[in-house]
XYZ file of C-alpha atoms in Angstrom:
486
model
C 0.000 0.000 0.000
C 2.710 2.479 0.974
C 4.574 3.665 -2.095
C 7.652 4.521 -0.015
C 8.419 0.799 0.042
C 9.197 1.053 -3.668
C 12.225 3.262 -2.984
C 15.231 1.071 -3.761
C 17.986 3.459 -2.714
C 18.276 5.598 0.367
C 17.052 9.072 -0.482
C 19.216 12.021 0.444
C 17.720 13.988 3.277
C 18.736 17.150 1.474
C 15.609 16.451 -0.595
C 13.531 16.348 2.519
C 14.911 19.664 3.783
C 13.139 21.392 0.901
C 9.841 20.387 2.501
C 10.959 21.522 5.916
C 9.369 24.530 7.640
C 10.422 27.603 5.675
C 12.235 29.858 8.106
C 13.108 33.167 6.487
C 16.872 32.787 6.665
C 17.189 29.419 4.977
C 14.905 30.533 2.187
C 17.220 33.433 1.606
C 20.317 31.249 1.664
C 18.755 28.837 -0.823
C 17.723 31.789 -2.964
C 21.332 32.941 -3.070
C 22.747 29.602 -4.150
C 20.156 28.939 -6.829
C 20.641 32.356 -8.406
C 24.434 32.422 -8.663
C 24.213 31.675 -12.374
C 22.109 34.775 -13.052
C 24.316 37.635 -14.272
C 23.793 41.333 -14.523
C 22.025 41.477 -17.822
C 18.858 43.169 -18.937
C 19.138 45.821 -16.187
C 19.315 49.496 -16.913
C 21.831 51.876 -15.356
C 18.921 53.708 -13.759
C 17.752 50.485 -12.079
C 21.275 49.804 -10.804
C 21.465 53.250 -9.222
C 18.074 52.753 -7.610
C 19.120 49.434 -6.053
C 22.413 50.819 -4.737
C 20.649 53.874 -3.319
C 18.106 51.699 -1.502
C 20.914 49.792 0.215
C 21.605 52.930 2.256
C 18.027 53.211 3.524
C 17.637 52.016 7.102
C 14.349 50.244 6.597
C 14.093 46.471 6.784
C 11.690 45.990 3.891
C 13.471 48.429 1.570
C 16.954 47.082 2.282
C 15.713 43.486 2.134
C 14.179 44.087 -1.286
C 17.335 45.831 -2.467
C 19.661 43.049 -1.331
C 17.444 40.518 -3.082
C 17.772 42.460 -6.312
C 21.544 42.593 -5.881
C 21.491 38.831 -5.812
C 19.050 38.528 -8.689
C 21.289 40.543 -10.998
C 24.637 39.473 -9.470
C 25.334 43.156 -9.068
C 29.074 43.403 -8.357
C 28.877 47.188 -8.499
C 26.856 47.110 -5.271
C 29.711 45.713 -3.124
C 31.015 49.159 -1.957
C 27.478 50.276 -1.043
C 26.878 47.076 0.920
C 30.113 47.513 2.883
C 29.433 51.197 3.562
C 25.910 50.589 4.819
C 26.050 47.195 6.547
C 26.512 48.529 10.089
C 23.595 50.944 9.770
C 21.100 48.106 9.411
C 19.214 46.008 11.936
C 21.031 42.819 13.055
C 19.240 40.404 10.781
C 19.629 42.663 7.730
C 23.320 42.988 8.599
C 23.585 39.252 8.247
C 21.784 39.373 4.896
C 24.277 41.957 3.697
C 27.129 39.708 4.842
C 25.657 36.679 3.154
C 25.206 38.593 -0.077
C 28.828 39.743 -0.002
C 29.862 36.141 0.367
C 27.770 35.122 -2.627
C 29.408 37.934 -4.624
C 32.839 36.438 -3.743
C 33.952 39.352 -1.613
C 37.542 38.511 -0.591
C 37.482 39.911 2.935
C 34.299 38.138 3.996
C 35.861 36.249 6.931
C 37.152 39.400 8.649
C 33.813 41.107 8.154
C 31.989 38.095 9.581
C 34.183 38.088 12.699
C 33.442 41.785 13.134
C 29.733 40.945 12.933
C 30.166 38.279 15.646
C 31.961 40.798 17.903
C 29.267 43.412 17.352
C 26.560 40.863 18.230
C 27.540 41.200 21.888
C 26.066 44.722 21.800
C 22.765 43.924 20.065
C 19.654 44.953 21.986
C 18.059 41.937 23.672
C 14.956 43.794 24.783
C 12.815 42.845 21.798
C 14.203 39.342 21.253
C 15.929 37.649 24.159
C 18.278 35.452 22.145
C 19.148 37.883 19.365
C 22.858 37.860 20.230
C 23.170 34.070 20.169
C 20.981 33.847 17.080
C 23.147 36.250 15.078
C 26.361 34.511 16.139
C 24.866 31.210 15.079
C 23.782 32.674 11.741
C 27.317 33.937 11.165
C 28.395 30.305 11.145
C 26.341 29.801 7.989
C 29.066 31.851 6.290
C 32.069 30.584 8.250
C 31.111 26.932 7.802
C 30.802 27.523 4.091
C 34.507 28.417 4.139
C 35.391 25.450 6.347
C 35.988 27.683 9.358
C 34.541 25.910 12.392
C 36.299 27.865 15.116
C 33.035 29.495 16.251
C 30.947 26.297 16.290
C 30.225 26.689 20.006
C 27.916 29.569 19.054
C 25.688 27.095 17.190
C 25.563 24.795 20.213
C 24.769 27.679 22.563
C 21.918 28.982 20.444
C 20.489 25.495 20.017
C 20.463 25.044 23.805
C 18.938 28.474 24.348
C 15.823 27.931 22.220
C 15.320 24.202 22.855
C 12.913 22.333 22.671
C 12.209 24.555 19.671
C 14.773 24.565 16.915
C 15.515 26.211 13.582
C 16.637 24.844 10.297
C 19.927 26.788 10.239
C 20.854 25.054 13.500
C 20.257 21.607 12.015
C 22.169 22.446 8.840
C 24.966 23.946 10.927
C 25.284 20.782 12.985
C 25.291 18.711 9.809
C 28.051 20.891 8.340
C 30.150 20.385 11.468
C 29.809 16.604 11.250
C 30.283 16.355 7.493
C 32.946 19.028 6.880
C 34.749 19.377 10.202
C 34.691 16.057 12.052
C 32.340 13.124 12.180
C 33.678 12.576 15.705
C 32.430 15.931 17.021
C 30.414 14.515 19.924
C 28.743 17.807 20.801
C 27.248 18.180 17.308
C 26.168 14.561 17.175
C 24.514 14.702 20.608
C 22.767 17.947 19.735
C 21.271 16.381 16.603
C 20.221 13.322 18.593
C 18.551 15.554 21.183
C 16.630 17.392 18.456
C 15.599 14.102 16.835
C 14.332 12.715 20.121
C 12.914 15.700 21.979
C 12.227 18.706 19.758
C 8.639 19.995 19.785
C 8.911 20.606 16.025
C 7.761 17.473 14.175
C 9.696 18.339 11.015
C 12.851 19.056 12.978
C 12.678 15.655 14.655
C 12.484 13.878 11.313
C 15.090 16.013 9.533
C 17.574 15.643 12.399
C 17.095 11.878 12.486
C 17.377 11.701 8.708
C 20.686 13.532 8.648
C 21.994 11.405 11.507
C 21.230 8.333 9.440
C 22.785 9.909 6.342
C 26.010 10.514 8.270
C 26.235 7.551 10.657
C 24.241 4.883 8.822
C 23.521 1.740 10.882
C 25.103 3.200 13.995
C 21.992 5.309 14.435
C 19.592 2.374 13.983
C 18.827 1.879 17.731
C 17.819 5.548 17.998
C 15.615 5.234 14.911
C 13.966 2.127 16.357
C 13.185 3.952 19.597
C 11.815 6.929 17.652
C 9.532 4.526 15.794
C 8.077 3.560 19.168
C 7.947 7.009 20.781
C 7.046 9.239 17.816
C 3.528 10.672 18.010
C 3.212 11.822 14.401
C 2.032 9.029 12.088
C 3.599 10.591 8.997
C 7.032 10.667 10.604
C 6.545 7.113 11.852
C 5.900 5.879 8.323
C 8.985 7.744 7.078
C 11.197 6.239 9.795
C 9.724 2.813 9.091
C 10.398 2.811 5.351
C 13.407 5.086 4.937
C 15.498 3.865 7.856
C 14.408 0.928 10.021
C 12.653 -1.067 7.308
C 15.779 -1.081 5.139
C 17.295 -3.639 7.501
C 16.269 -7.157 8.493
C 17.220 -8.634 11.831
C 15.575 -10.273 14.807
C 15.443 -7.056 16.857
C 13.595 -5.182 14.125
C 11.344 -8.183 13.521
C 10.297 -8.235 17.191
C 9.768 -4.476 17.106
C 7.368 -4.767 14.152
C 5.547 -7.701 15.761
C 5.087 -5.781 19.013
C 4.046 -2.475 17.470
C 1.665 -3.614 14.719
C -1.150 -4.347 17.181
C -0.394 -1.432 19.504
C -0.292 1.428 17.017
C -3.693 3.009 16.391
C -2.895 4.788 13.105
C -4.074 2.973 9.959
C -1.128 4.426 8.009
C 1.396 3.054 10.458
C -0.384 -0.256 11.002
C -0.550 -0.789 7.235
C 3.200 -0.215 7.017
C 3.945 -2.770 9.714
C 1.660 -5.316 8.025
C 3.380 -4.868 4.681
C 6.887 -5.176 6.086
C 6.017 -8.234 8.152
C 4.533 -9.994 5.126
C 7.214 -9.006 2.627
C 10.409 -9.028 4.695
C 9.739 -11.887 7.138
C 6.597 -13.749 6.004
C 6.631 -16.648 8.463
C 3.326 -18.148 9.697
C 3.546 -16.059 12.894
C 3.899 -12.881 10.793
C 0.947 -13.854 8.642
C -1.196 -14.576 11.711
C -0.455 -11.269 13.402
C -0.961 -9.423 10.091
C -4.468 -10.935 9.880
C -5.191 -9.786 13.411
C -3.862 -6.285 12.699
C -5.949 -6.084 9.516
C -9.057 -6.717 11.605
C -8.189 -3.584 13.619
C -8.066 -1.280 10.569
C -10.840 1.303 10.207
C -10.292 2.780 6.766
C -12.042 0.777 4.031
C -9.206 1.361 1.571
C -6.645 -0.172 3.909
C -9.027 -2.947 4.911
C -9.792 -3.997 1.326
C -6.171 -3.786 0.241
C -4.825 -5.895 3.085
C -7.637 -8.439 2.965
C -6.938 -8.953 -0.722
C -3.200 -9.187 -0.034
C -3.763 -11.815 2.667
C -6.166 -13.760 0.488
C -3.574 -14.097 -2.261
C -0.620 -14.548 0.050
C 1.741 -17.486 -0.455
C 4.909 -18.402 1.404
C 7.705 -16.408 -0.211
C 10.554 -18.100 -2.089
C 13.568 -18.464 0.161
C 16.705 -16.375 -0.038
C 18.985 -17.762 -2.754
C 21.912 -17.652 -0.305
C 20.279 -20.254 1.951
C 21.179 -23.914 1.529
C 18.699 -26.747 1.154
C 19.445 -27.703 4.770
C 18.512 -24.186 5.877
C 15.255 -24.463 3.980
C 14.380 -27.802 5.543
C 15.013 -26.257 8.987
C 12.656 -23.416 8.082
C 10.021 -25.902 6.927
C 10.257 -27.654 10.304
C 9.726 -24.267 12.030
C 6.804 -23.390 9.734
C 5.273 -26.802 10.392
C 5.435 -26.325 14.169
C 3.973 -22.818 13.938
C 1.068 -24.060 11.822
C 0.377 -26.859 14.293
C 0.485 -24.356 17.173
C -2.021 -22.094 15.390
C -4.310 -25.096 14.720
C -3.783 -24.811 10.981
C -2.656 -28.447 10.948
C -3.797 -31.531 12.830
C -4.087 -33.873 14.490
C -1.073 -34.555 16.748
C -0.409 -37.970 15.228
C -0.539 -36.558 11.691
C 1.764 -33.696 12.700
C 4.270 -36.128 14.195
C 4.166 -38.247 11.047
C 4.970 -35.211 8.948
C 7.739 -34.103 11.302
C 9.362 -37.493 10.888
C 9.320 -37.070 7.112
C 11.049 -33.696 7.458
C 13.666 -35.227 9.766
C 14.216 -38.020 7.237
C 14.784 -35.410 4.529
C 17.344 -33.654 6.711
C 19.113 -36.974 7.389
C 19.275 -37.606 3.649
C 20.807 -34.181 3.047
C 23.377 -34.723 5.801
C 24.465 -37.921 4.037
C 24.630 -36.085 0.672
C 21.608 -37.980 -0.644
C 19.871 -34.992 -2.210
C 17.683 -37.181 -4.408
C 16.462 -39.079 -1.356
C 15.773 -35.749 0.364
C 13.735 -34.646 -2.639
C 11.702 -37.834 -2.414
C 10.935 -37.143 1.257
C 9.970 -33.509 0.664
C 7.754 -34.606 -2.200
C 6.176 -37.168 0.149
C 5.557 -34.431 2.731
C 3.986 -32.125 0.155
C 1.723 -34.914 -1.162
C 0.455 -35.610 2.371
C -0.334 -31.908 2.851
C -2.257 -31.785 -0.436
C -4.229 -34.909 0.440
C -5.202 -33.627 3.897
C -6.144 -30.218 2.492
C -8.210 -31.531 -0.413
C -9.899 -34.394 1.441
C -10.818 -33.129 4.933
C -14.036 -35.205 5.139
C -12.467 -38.619 4.684
C -9.503 -37.808 6.890
C -11.410 -36.345 9.822
C -8.392 -36.490 12.110
C -5.984 -35.143 9.526
C -6.492 -31.626 8.284
C -4.669 -28.642 6.822
C -6.476 -25.284 6.755
C -6.175 -22.794 3.912
C -3.806 -20.722 6.057
C -1.586 -23.717 6.725
C -1.652 -24.697 3.052
C -0.212 -21.309 2.070
C 2.994 -22.326 3.858
C 3.138 -26.117 4.012
C 2.462 -26.686 0.323
C 4.347 -23.745 -1.220
C 7.477 -23.791 0.932
C 8.218 -27.465 0.110
C 7.766 -26.459 -3.508
C 10.632 -23.974 -3.161
C 12.781 -26.633 -1.476
C 12.169 -29.056 -4.327
C 13.352 -26.393 -6.764
C 16.755 -26.513 -5.039
C 16.989 -30.311 -5.073
C 17.456 -32.782 -7.953
C 14.295 -33.483 -9.904
C 12.627 -36.780 -9.049
C 12.515 -39.237 -11.977
C 9.203 -39.319 -13.820
C 8.154 -42.483 -15.709
C 6.019 -41.906 -18.792
C 6.036 -45.230 -20.656
C 7.342 -48.810 -20.223
C 7.876 -50.961 -23.309
C 7.094 -53.598 -24.124
C 3.892 -53.807 -22.107
C 4.365 -56.767 -19.745
C 0.899 -58.169 -20.447
C 1.596 -58.588 -24.160
C 5.136 -59.893 -23.909
C 5.348 -63.430 -25.373
C 9.103 -63.935 -25.218
C 10.977 -65.125 -22.186
C 13.797 -62.674 -22.796
C 13.448 -59.034 -23.879
C 14.818 -55.502 -23.467
C 12.718 -53.383 -21.106
C 12.756 -49.676 -21.979
C 11.644 -47.034 -19.516
C 10.980 -43.555 -20.890
C 10.493 -40.451 -18.773
C 12.403 -37.463 -17.410
C 15.193 -36.617 -14.990
C 16.948 -40.002 -15.186
C 20.561 -40.143 -14.027
C 23.505 -42.451 -14.722
C 22.907 -43.898 -11.256
C 19.215 -44.640 -11.914
C 18.264 -48.311 -11.502
C 15.279 -50.273 -12.846
C 13.774 -52.774 -10.436
C 11.998 -55.947 -11.534
C 9.842 -57.796 -9.024
C 11.379 -55.639 -6.326
C 14.940 -56.506 -7.266
C 17.445 -54.103 -8.899
C 18.488 -54.938 -12.458
C 21.634 -54.085 -14.339
C 20.515 -50.842 -15.945
C 21.871 -49.057 -18.994
C 21.601 -45.263 -18.888
C 20.770 -44.237 -22.454
C 19.886 -40.588 -21.666
C 18.135 -38.553 -19.027
C 14.878 -39.633 -20.696
C 15.596 -43.334 -21.374
C 16.739 -46.334 -19.320
C 17.034 -49.952 -20.505
C 17.599 -53.331 -18.923
C 17.590 -56.958 -20.114
C 14.810 -59.050 -18.542
C 15.042 -62.874 -18.506
C 11.728 -64.328 -17.381
C 13.276 -67.783 -17.041
C 15.771 -66.366 -14.576
C 12.966 -64.615 -12.702
C 10.929 -67.846 -12.497
C 13.899 -69.886 -11.275
C 14.531 -67.314 -8.547
C 10.933 -67.527 -7.469
C 11.155 -71.384 -7.315
C 14.275 -71.125 -5.134
C 12.447 -68.806 -2.768
């Protein structure tokens, strides 16, 4: 149901950041980067003079609009006006002027940025309590861009000051520290983890966790698993499920899905758990709990989809890396689960089938793969008979749920084992044979050089003609004399 499952490669969380809450500063930064290719063309000298003049006006809206136009036209001629007027502006507009100078490749940008950080200590805190820390943190947007991380403590301090709220420039700053400065910067890593776990901003929690995963990969998996349990937003839960946790298969994650699928009340999330249980694990226990979870769904779309999925479900083909012995072990486990769920009975019939499985395993251990195939085929035939003839065999039964596993999984095992010989014709027909000595030909499929024809229960010297033809010489006189001796 969830289309996210179709994603085959881990998506970069830089894509996700575009959907993140649009704080004014990050929009401006993105605007700068995406407009660097636009050059000063199609602008009149009069328009240039107007823009440069407006840079000197101490009015947030006017100067903001002017600095945007500088960027739009890549107006190098505006650099002197920006430098001359930067300290007249309000703190945030000062930063915009700085950021624009950086985008225009102003050579002395680092010194100017440090001057801005020093001046931040004198900004008026009366209107906004954290203005000084905020501006110092914003300055790191520029310094980090030039691989200068000496002022990174300012980012940590501002993050602490406004927590549990956060801002996108903080998250991107922390990511820059970890990616460009040092992956071992514990303070940055812990700050991102704290945001992912405890921020009151739903988007910030997801973006922080996403970047943590992008940087640290499986190391962050335990945190992602706990977020899957604790997260209150169903949309984020589904994202964590498919983009992080669900990309891995292990027993811990399996137990997590099994425990949460019945507890979570969101149809979106429950549907995701059902799908992953049935596609990634798909044992009888997973199928059973998926049926139970489907009965808890409320949305008709989810209900119909999952009921149809369960109706058409079959045991999945086994991993190609598993050996035939591994598959026989899995069949034994599936068999026991089906018996436990009352999908197979009675006890005597179950024991009989278990013995067949054990015989198949013994054959494999002695390298008799053909004998193992015979036993698995015998097991499968017994399952079919009990499923198709429940009236005659009142004490032996296989339900439709059990059949989904106990018929189809043996089928996959047989595909890994040698094909059992199939006899199509025997010539001459014994009833019309009038000679005491003749050549008996057996035609069929999957014969081997080791195949042997038996006559009256006794092996005969057999000639392997091809994988479809065996021959042996039959002497009826010899057969009769043997019978007289017996």
